[in-house]
Short mmCIF file of C-alpha atoms in Angstrom, two decimals:
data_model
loop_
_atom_site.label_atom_id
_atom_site.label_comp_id
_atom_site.label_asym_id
_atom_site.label_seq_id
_atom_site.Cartn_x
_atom_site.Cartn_y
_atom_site.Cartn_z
CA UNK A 202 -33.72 25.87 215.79
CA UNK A 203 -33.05 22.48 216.97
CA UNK A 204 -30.13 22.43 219.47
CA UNK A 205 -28.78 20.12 222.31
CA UNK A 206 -30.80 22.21 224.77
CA UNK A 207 -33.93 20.68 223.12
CA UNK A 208 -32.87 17.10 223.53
CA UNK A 209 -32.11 17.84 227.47
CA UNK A 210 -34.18 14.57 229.01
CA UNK A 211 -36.67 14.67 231.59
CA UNK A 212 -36.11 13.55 235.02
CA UNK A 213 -37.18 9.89 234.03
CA UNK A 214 -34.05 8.50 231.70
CA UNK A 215 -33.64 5.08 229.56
CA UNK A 216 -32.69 3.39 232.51
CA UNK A 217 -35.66 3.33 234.67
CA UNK A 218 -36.78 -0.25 235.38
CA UNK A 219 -40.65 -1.33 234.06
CA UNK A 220 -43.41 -0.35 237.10
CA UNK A 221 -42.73 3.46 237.00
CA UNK A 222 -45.83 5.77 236.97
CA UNK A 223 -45.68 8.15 233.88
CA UNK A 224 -46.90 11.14 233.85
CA UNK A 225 -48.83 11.33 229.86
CA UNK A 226 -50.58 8.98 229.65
CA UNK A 227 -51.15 7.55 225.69
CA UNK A 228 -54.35 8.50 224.50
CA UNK A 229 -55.73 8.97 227.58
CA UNK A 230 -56.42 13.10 227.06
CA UNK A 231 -59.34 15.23 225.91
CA UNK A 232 -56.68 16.63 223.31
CA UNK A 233 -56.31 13.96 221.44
CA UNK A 234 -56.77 14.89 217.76
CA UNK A 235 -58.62 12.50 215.29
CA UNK A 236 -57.36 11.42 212.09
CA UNK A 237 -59.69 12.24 208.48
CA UNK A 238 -57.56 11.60 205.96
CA UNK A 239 -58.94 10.86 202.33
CA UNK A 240 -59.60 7.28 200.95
CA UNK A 241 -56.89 7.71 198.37
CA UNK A 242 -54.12 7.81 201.18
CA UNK A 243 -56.15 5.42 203.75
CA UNK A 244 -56.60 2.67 201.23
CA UNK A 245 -52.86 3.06 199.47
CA UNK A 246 -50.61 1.22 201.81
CA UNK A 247 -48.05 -1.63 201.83
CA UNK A 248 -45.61 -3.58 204.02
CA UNK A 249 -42.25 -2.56 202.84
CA UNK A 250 -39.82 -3.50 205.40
CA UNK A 251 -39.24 -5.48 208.71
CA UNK A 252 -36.48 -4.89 210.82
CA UNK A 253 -34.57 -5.96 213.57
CA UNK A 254 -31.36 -4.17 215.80
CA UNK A 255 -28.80 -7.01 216.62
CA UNK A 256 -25.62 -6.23 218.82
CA UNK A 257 -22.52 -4.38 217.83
CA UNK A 258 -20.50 -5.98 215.57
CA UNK A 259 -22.87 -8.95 214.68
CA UNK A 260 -24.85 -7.74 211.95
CA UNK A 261 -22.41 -9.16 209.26
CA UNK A 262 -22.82 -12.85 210.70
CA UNK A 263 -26.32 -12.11 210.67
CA UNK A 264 -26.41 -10.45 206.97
CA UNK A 265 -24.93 -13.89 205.76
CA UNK A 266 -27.19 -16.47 207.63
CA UNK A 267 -30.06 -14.32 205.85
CA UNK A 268 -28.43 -13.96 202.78
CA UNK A 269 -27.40 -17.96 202.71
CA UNK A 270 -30.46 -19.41 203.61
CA UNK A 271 -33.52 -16.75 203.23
CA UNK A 272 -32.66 -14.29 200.24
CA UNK A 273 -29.73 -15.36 198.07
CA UNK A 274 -26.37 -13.28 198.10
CA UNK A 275 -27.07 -10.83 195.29
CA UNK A 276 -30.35 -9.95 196.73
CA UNK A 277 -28.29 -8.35 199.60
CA UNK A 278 -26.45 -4.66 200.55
CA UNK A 279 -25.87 -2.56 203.51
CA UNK A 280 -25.83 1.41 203.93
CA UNK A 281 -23.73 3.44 206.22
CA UNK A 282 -25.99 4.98 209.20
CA UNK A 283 -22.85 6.78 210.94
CA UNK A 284 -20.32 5.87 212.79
CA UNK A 285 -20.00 2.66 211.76
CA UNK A 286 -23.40 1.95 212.54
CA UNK A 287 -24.48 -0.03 209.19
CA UNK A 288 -27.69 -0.79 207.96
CA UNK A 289 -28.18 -4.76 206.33
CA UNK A 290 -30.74 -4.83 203.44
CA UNK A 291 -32.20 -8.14 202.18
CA UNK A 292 -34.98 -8.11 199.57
CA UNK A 293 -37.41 -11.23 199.54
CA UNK A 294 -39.97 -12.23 197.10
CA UNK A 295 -42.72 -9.90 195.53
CA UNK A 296 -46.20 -9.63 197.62
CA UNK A 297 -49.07 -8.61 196.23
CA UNK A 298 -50.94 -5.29 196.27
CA UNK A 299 -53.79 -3.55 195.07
CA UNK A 300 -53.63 -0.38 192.87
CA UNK A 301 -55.55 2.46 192.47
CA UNK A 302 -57.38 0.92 189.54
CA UNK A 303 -58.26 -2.33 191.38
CA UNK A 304 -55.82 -4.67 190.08
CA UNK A 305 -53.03 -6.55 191.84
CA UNK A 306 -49.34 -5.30 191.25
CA UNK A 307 -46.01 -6.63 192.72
CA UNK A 308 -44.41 -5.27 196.07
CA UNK A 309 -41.08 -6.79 197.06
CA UNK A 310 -40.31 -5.88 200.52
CA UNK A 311 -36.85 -5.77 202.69
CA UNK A 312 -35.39 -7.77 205.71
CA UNK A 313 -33.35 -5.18 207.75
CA UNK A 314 -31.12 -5.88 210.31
CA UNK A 315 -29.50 -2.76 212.21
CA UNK A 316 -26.06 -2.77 213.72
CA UNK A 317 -25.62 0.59 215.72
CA UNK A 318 -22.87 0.38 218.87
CA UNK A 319 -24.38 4.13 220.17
CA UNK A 320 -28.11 3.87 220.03
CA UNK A 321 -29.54 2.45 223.45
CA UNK A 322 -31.44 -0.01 224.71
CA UNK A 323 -31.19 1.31 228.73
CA UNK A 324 -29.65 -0.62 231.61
CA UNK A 325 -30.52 -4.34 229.65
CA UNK A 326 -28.62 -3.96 226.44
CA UNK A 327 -29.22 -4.87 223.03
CA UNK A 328 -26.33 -7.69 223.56
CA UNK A 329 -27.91 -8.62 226.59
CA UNK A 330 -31.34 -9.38 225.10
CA UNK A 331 -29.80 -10.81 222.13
CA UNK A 332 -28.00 -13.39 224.06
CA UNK A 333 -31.19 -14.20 226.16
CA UNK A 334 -33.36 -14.86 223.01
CA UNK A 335 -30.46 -17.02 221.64
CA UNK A 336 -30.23 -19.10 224.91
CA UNK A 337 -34.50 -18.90 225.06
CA UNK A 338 -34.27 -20.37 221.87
CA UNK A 339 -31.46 -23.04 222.16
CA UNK A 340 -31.38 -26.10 219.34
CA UNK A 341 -35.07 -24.83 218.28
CA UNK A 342 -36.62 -28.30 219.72
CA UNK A 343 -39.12 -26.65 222.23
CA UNK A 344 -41.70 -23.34 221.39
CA UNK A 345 -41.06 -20.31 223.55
CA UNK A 346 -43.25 -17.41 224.06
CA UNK A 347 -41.49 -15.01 222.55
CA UNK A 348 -41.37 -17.07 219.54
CA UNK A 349 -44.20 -15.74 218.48
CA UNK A 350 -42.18 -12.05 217.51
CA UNK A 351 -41.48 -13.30 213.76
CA UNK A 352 -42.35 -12.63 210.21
CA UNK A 353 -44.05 -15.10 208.59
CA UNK A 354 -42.81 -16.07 205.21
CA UNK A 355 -44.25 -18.49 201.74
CA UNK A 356 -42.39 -20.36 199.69
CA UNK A 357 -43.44 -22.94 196.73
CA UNK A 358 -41.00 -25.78 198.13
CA UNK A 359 -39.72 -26.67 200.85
CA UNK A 360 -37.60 -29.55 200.29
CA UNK A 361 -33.86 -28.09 199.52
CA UNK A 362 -34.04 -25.96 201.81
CA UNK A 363 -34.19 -27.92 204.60
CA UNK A 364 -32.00 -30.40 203.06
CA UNK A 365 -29.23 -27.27 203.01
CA UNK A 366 -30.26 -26.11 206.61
CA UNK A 367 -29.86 -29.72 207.74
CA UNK A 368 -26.27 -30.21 205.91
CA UNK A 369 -25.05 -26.91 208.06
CA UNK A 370 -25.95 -27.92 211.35
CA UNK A 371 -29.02 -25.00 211.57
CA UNK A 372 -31.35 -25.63 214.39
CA UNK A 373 -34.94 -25.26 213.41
CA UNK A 374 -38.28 -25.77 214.75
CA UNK A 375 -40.96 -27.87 212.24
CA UNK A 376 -44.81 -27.43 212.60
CA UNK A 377 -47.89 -28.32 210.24
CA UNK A 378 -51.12 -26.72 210.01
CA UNK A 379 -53.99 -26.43 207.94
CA UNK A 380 -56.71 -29.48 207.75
CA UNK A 381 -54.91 -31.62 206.53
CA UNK A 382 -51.82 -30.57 207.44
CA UNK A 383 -50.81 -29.39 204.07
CA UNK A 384 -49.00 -26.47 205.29
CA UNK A 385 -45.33 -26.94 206.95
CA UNK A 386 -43.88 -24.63 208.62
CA UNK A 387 -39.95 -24.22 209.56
CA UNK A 388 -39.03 -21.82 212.16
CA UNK A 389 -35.08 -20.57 212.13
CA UNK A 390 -33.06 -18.12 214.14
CA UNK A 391 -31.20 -15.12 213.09
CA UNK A 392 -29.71 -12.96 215.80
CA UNK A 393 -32.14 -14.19 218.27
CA UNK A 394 -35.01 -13.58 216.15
CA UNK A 395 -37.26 -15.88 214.52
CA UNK A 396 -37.96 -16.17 210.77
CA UNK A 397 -40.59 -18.52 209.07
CA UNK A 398 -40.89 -20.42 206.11
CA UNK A 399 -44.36 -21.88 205.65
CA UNK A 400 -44.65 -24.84 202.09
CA UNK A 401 -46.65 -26.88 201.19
CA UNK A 402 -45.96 -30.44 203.60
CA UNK A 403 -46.18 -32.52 200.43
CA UNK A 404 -42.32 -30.95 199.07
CA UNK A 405 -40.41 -31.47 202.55
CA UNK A 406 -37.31 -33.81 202.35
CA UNK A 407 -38.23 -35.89 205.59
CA UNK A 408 -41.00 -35.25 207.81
CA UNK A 409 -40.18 -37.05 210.43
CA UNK A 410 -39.19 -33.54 212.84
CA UNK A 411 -42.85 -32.16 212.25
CA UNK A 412 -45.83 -32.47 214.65
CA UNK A 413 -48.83 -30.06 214.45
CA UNK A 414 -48.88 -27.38 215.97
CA UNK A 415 -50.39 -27.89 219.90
CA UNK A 416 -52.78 -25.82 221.99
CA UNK A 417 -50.14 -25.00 224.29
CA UNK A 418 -48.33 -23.31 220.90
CA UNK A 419 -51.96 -21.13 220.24
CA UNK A 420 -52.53 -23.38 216.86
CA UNK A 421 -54.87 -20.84 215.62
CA UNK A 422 -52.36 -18.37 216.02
CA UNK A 423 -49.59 -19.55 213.61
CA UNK A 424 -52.00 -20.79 210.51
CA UNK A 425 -52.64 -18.86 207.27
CA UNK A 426 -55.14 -16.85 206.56
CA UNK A 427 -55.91 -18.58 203.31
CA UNK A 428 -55.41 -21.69 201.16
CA UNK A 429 -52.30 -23.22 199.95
CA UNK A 430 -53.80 -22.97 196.23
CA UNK A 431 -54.12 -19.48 196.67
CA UNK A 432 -50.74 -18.63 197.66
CA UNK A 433 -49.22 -21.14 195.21
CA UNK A 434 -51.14 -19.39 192.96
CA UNK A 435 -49.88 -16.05 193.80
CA UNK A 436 -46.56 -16.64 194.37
CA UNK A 437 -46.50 -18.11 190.71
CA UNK A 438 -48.14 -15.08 189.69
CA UNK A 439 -45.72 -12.05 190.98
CA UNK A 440 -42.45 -14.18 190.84
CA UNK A 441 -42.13 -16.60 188.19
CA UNK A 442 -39.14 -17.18 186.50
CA UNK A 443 -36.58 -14.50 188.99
CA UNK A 444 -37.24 -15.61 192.63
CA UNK A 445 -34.86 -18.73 193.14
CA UNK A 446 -31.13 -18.97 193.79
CA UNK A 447 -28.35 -21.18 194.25
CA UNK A 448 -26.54 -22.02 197.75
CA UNK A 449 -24.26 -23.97 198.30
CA UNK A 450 -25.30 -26.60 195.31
CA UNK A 451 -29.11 -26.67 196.19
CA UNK A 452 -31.88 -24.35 194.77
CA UNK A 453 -33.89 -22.13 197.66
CA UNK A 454 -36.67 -19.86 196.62
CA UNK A 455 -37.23 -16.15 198.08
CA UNK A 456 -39.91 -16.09 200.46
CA UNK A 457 -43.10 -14.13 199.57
CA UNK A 458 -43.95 -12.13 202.91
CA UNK A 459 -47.37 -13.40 204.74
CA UNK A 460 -47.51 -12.14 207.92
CA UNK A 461 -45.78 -10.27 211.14
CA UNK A 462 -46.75 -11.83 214.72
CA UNK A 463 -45.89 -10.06 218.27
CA UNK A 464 -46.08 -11.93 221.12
CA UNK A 465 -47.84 -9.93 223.95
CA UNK A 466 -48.72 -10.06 227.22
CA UNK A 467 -53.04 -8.94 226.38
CA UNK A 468 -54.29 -8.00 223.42
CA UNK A 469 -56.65 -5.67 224.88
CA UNK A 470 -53.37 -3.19 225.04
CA UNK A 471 -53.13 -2.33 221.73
CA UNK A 472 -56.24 0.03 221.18
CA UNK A 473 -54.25 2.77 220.55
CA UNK A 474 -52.51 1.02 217.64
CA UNK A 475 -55.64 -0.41 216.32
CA UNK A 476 -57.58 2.99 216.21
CA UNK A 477 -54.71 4.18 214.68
CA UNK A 478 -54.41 1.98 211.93
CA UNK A 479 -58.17 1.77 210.65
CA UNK A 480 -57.95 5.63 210.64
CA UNK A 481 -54.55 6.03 208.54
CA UNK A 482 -54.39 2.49 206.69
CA UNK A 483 -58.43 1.60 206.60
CA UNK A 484 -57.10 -2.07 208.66
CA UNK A 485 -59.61 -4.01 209.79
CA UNK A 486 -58.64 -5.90 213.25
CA UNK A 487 -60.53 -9.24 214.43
CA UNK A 488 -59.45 -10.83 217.79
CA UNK A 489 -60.44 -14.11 218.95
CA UNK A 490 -60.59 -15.87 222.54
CA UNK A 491 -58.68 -19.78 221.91
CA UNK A 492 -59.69 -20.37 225.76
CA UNK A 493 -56.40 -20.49 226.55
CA UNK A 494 -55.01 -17.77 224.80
CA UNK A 495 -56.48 -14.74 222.88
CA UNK A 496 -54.84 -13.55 219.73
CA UNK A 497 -55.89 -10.46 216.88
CA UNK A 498 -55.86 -10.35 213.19
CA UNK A 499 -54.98 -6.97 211.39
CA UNK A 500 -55.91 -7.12 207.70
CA UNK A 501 -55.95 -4.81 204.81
CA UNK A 502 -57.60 -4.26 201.24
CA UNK A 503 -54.59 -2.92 199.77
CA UNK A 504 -52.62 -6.37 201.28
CA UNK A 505 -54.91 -9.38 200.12
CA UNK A 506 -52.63 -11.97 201.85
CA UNK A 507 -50.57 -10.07 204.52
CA UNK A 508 -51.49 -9.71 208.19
CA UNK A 509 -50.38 -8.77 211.09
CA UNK A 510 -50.80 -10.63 214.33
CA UNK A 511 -50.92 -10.02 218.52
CA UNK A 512 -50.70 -13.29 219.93
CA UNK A 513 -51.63 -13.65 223.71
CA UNK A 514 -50.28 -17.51 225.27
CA UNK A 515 -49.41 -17.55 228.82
CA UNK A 516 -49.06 -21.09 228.56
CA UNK A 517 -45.86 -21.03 226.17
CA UNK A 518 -42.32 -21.37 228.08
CA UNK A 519 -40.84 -18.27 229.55
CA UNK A 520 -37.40 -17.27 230.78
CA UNK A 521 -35.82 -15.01 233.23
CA UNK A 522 -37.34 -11.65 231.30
CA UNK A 523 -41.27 -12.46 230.33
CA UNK A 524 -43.10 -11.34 227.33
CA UNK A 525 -44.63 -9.09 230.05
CA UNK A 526 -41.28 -7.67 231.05
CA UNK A 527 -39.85 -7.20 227.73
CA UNK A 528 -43.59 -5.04 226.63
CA UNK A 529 -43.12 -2.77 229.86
CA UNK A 530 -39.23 -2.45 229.55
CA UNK A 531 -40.03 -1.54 225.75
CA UNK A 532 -42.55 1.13 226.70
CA UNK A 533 -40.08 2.44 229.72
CA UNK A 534 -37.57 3.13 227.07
CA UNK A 535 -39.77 4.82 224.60
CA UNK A 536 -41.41 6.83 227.57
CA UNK A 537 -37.73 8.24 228.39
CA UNK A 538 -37.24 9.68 224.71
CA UNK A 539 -37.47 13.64 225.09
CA UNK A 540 -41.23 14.42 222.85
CA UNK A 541 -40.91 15.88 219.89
CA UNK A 542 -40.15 12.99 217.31
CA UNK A 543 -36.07 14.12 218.11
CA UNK A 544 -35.31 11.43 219.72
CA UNK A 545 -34.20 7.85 219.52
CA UNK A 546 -33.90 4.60 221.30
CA UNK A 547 -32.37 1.04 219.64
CA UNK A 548 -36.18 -0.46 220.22
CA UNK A 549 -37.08 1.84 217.36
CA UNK A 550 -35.11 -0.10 214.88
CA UNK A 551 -37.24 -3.00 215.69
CA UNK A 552 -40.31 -1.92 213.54
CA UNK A 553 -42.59 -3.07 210.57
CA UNK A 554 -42.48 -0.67 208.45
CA UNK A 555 -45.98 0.93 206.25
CA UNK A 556 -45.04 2.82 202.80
CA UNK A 557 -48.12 5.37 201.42
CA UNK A 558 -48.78 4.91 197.46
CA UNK A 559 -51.14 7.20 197.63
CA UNK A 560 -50.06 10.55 198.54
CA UNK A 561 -46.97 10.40 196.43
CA UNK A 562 -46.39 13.57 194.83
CA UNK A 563 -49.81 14.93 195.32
CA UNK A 564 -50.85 17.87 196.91
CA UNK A 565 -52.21 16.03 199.71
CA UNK A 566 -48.92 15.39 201.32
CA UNK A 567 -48.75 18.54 203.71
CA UNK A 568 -51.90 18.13 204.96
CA UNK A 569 -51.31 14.39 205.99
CA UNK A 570 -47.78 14.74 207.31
CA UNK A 571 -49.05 17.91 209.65
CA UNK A 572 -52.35 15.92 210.52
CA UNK A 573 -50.43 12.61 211.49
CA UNK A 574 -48.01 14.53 213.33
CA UNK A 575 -50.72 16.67 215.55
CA UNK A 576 -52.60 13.20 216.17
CA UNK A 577 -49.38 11.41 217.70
CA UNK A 578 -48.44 14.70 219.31
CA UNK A 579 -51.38 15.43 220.89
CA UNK A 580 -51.81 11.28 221.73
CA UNK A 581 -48.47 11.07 223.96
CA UNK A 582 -47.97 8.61 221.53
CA UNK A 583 -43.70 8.00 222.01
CA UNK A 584 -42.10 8.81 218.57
CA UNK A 585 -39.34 9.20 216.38
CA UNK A 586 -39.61 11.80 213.53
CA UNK A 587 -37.30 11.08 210.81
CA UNK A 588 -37.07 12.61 206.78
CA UNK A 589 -35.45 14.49 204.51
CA UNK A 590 -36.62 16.84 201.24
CA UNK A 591 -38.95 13.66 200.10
CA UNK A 592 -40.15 11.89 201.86
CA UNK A 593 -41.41 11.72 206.00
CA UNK A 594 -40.78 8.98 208.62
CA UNK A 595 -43.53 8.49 212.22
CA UNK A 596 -41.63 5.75 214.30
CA UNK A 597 -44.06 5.25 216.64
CA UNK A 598 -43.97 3.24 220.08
CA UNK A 599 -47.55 2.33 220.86
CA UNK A 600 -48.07 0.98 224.24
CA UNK A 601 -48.66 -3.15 224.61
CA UNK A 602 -46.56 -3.54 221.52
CA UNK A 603 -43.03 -4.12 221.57
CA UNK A 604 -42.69 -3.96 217.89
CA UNK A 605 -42.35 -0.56 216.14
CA UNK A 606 -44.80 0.59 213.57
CA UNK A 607 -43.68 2.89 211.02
CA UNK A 608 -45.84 4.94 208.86
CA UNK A 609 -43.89 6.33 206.11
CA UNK A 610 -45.15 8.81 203.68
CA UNK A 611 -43.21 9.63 200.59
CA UNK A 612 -44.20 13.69 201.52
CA UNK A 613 -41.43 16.20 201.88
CA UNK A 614 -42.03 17.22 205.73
CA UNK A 615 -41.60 20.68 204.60
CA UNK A 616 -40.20 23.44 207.38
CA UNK A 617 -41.07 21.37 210.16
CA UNK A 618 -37.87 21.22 211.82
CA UNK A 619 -38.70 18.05 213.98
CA UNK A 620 -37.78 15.70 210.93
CA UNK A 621 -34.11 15.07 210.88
CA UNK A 622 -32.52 12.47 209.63
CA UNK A 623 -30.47 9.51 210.53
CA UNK A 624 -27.21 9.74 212.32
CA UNK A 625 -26.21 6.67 214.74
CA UNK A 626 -22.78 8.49 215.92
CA UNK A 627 -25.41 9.94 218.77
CA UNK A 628 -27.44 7.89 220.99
CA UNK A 629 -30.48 10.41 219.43
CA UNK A 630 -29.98 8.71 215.66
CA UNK A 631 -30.37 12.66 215.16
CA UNK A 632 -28.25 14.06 212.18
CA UNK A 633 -28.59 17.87 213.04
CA UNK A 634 -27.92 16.87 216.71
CA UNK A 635 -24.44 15.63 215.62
CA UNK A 636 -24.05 18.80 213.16
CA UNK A 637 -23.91 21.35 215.64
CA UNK A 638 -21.80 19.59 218.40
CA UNK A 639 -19.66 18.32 216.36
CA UNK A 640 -19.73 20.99 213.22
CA UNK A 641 -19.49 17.59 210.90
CA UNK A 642 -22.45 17.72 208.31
CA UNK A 643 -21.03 14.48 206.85
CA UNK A 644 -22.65 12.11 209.71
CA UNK A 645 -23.64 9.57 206.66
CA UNK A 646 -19.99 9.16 205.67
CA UNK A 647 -18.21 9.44 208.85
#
């Protein structure tokens, strides 16, 4: 029976300061269970979500910046998480993914932003870090490091929208890349956190605030994996016709999701996370040495033009708190949560988050929701266990990544009592938590 006794923390708490020595370890034990899933539920998997916490009370600037200049107005809602903790939803264009049959299908996935006044972010608050990317950022003129935490984002043209973000007084950064510079690429702000458009060059209004992108930047970092043609092409393909709409008098087009990028201190700290994701998703992971930085390219059969990136640059401006800082302060905080997928901190909310079209419905599902468990269980791997009669949520907080990844498996998690769901009226986002202190089963609605 879950009860507060359970979520009783260990000595070490949220506010312990990066350099601590932990006791586990992650992956670093003989007990560490291997994953053998099935190629139906290993090659079945798509990007549906990318989310970021902002502070209290800002999320509804934040929900209209998207909704103006990335998404379009009726492409937006928000969902109660609890005590007036509110969840901002913002769907983009369709991606493309690979069926069961072979051929390519539509996936539209969601920009979340997550305003939540109890969950915690230890002794530097969300407000605090907020304001520090903000300032790190300034009027957008000059690349910082941790610049390169964004999600990559195509569109077909380029041209109103930077007329419109130009007419408001929004600060962006412009790049090119590709051979001959055919790709543009327009970095914004929202909450702290960066966004990207990437067009074709040949469709923006005035190119006069572009330069390529430099060395010192990691160039080979922030290009596409493939050819303008081919994501013209695609975009054409899965949104013709319904992925445009009006603001403010000029015509914007949804962007079709490309790629995620974490900045990082090495990338020879995520081994954890890339073991992990060949065995449950079938990823393949390539890294490459620039010389003067190192970056790693996560791709996947079932996602023929999405990837995910680590990006390594020491030579890219830094503030007060460095990309180094920020990884271990991360990790300190997800360290502190009690085991048990109970608990909960506000880094959490700052995830990419994996959706199974495989397993649905199938009799596979208890099999892979006890098997995924037992691996990050047995792992030390820091997590957050969230669900409810259908489906089954692993936030997981590997070590030398700041950003969440969530595996979620439309599989009812069945008795296991460790899968509660959402309730932000408790630092523990823990809905049974709040049940039986407060005898309230309506956290949802409070």
């Amino acid at each position: 029976v879950l009860g507060a006794v359970a979520l009783v923390r260990p000595s070490q708490d949220r506010d312990r300061l990066p350099g601590a020595v932990l006791d586990a370890k992650v992956g670093e034990t003989s007990e560490c269970s291997t994953i053998q899933w099935p190629s139906t539920a290993t090659d079945a998997w798509t990007v549906y979500k990318y989310t970021i916490p902002v502070t209290q009370g800002t999320g509804p600037v934040a929900n209209e910046l998207m909704a103006t200049y990335l998404t379009g107005k009726l492409a937006t809602s928000s969902a109660a998480l609890g005590c007036n903790g509110t969840k901002y939803v913002n769907t983009v264009a369709s991606m493309p993914i690979v069926v069961t049959d072979g051929s390519i299908s539509a996936f539209s996935m969601e920009l979340h932003l997550v305003d939540a006044a109890q969950l915690s972010t230890g002794s530097i608050t969300m407000h605090d870090w907020q304001t520090y990317f903000e300032g790190l950022n300034g009027d957008m003129t000059l690349f910082n490091r941790f610049m390169d935490n964004k999600v990559q984002m195509f569109v077909p043209s380029l041209g109103d929208f930077q007329e419109l973000v130009e007419a408001d007084g929004v600060d962006y950064l412009g790049r090119l890349s590709g051979e001959e510079n055919e790709f543009a690429h327009m970095l914004v702000q929202v909450a702290g956190r960066i966004y990207e458009l990437v067009g074709p060059a040949r469709t923006l209004a005035d190119s006069s605030k572009f330069s390529s992108w430099s060395a010192s930047e990691c160039a080979g970092a922030q290009a596409l994996s493939m050819s303008l043609e081919e994501y013209l092409g695609m975009y054409e393909r899965l949104n013709s016709g319904k992925a445009t709409f009006e603001a403010k008098g000029f015509t914007l087009y949804r962007p079709m999701p490309v790629s995620v990028h974490v900045a990082t201190d090495s990338i020879q700290q995520q081994s954890q996370l890339t073991e992990d994701l060949h065995d449950v998703s079938s990823a393949s992971t390539v890294t490459y040495d620039a010389g003067s930085c190192a970056y790693s390219t996560t791709t996947w059969d079932s996602m023929p033009l999405f990837t995910a990136r680590y990006v390594a640059n020491p030579q890219a401006t830094e503030g007060q708190y460095t990309v180094a800082f920020f990884e271990a302060y991360v990790a300190e905080q997800h360290q502190a949560m009690v085991p048990g997928g109970f608990d909960w901190d506000h880094f959490l909310d700052n995830h990419v988050g994996m959706e199974n079209l495989g397993a649905k419905g199938s009799s596979l599902c208890g099999g892979l929701v006890d098997d995924l468990k037992s691996h990050l269980d047995s792992c030390h791997v820091p997590a957050g266990y969230r669900g409810n009669s259908f489906s089954s949520h692993f936030y997981t907080g590997y070590p030398g990544s700041s950003l969440t990844w969530e595996y979620y498996l439309y599989c009812s998690p069945g008795d296991s009592p460790e899968f509660v769901n959402i309730c932000t009226c408790l630092p523990e986002n823990n809905n049974k938590l709040f049940e039986e202190m407060s005898g309230d089963r309506e956290c949802l609605f409070d």
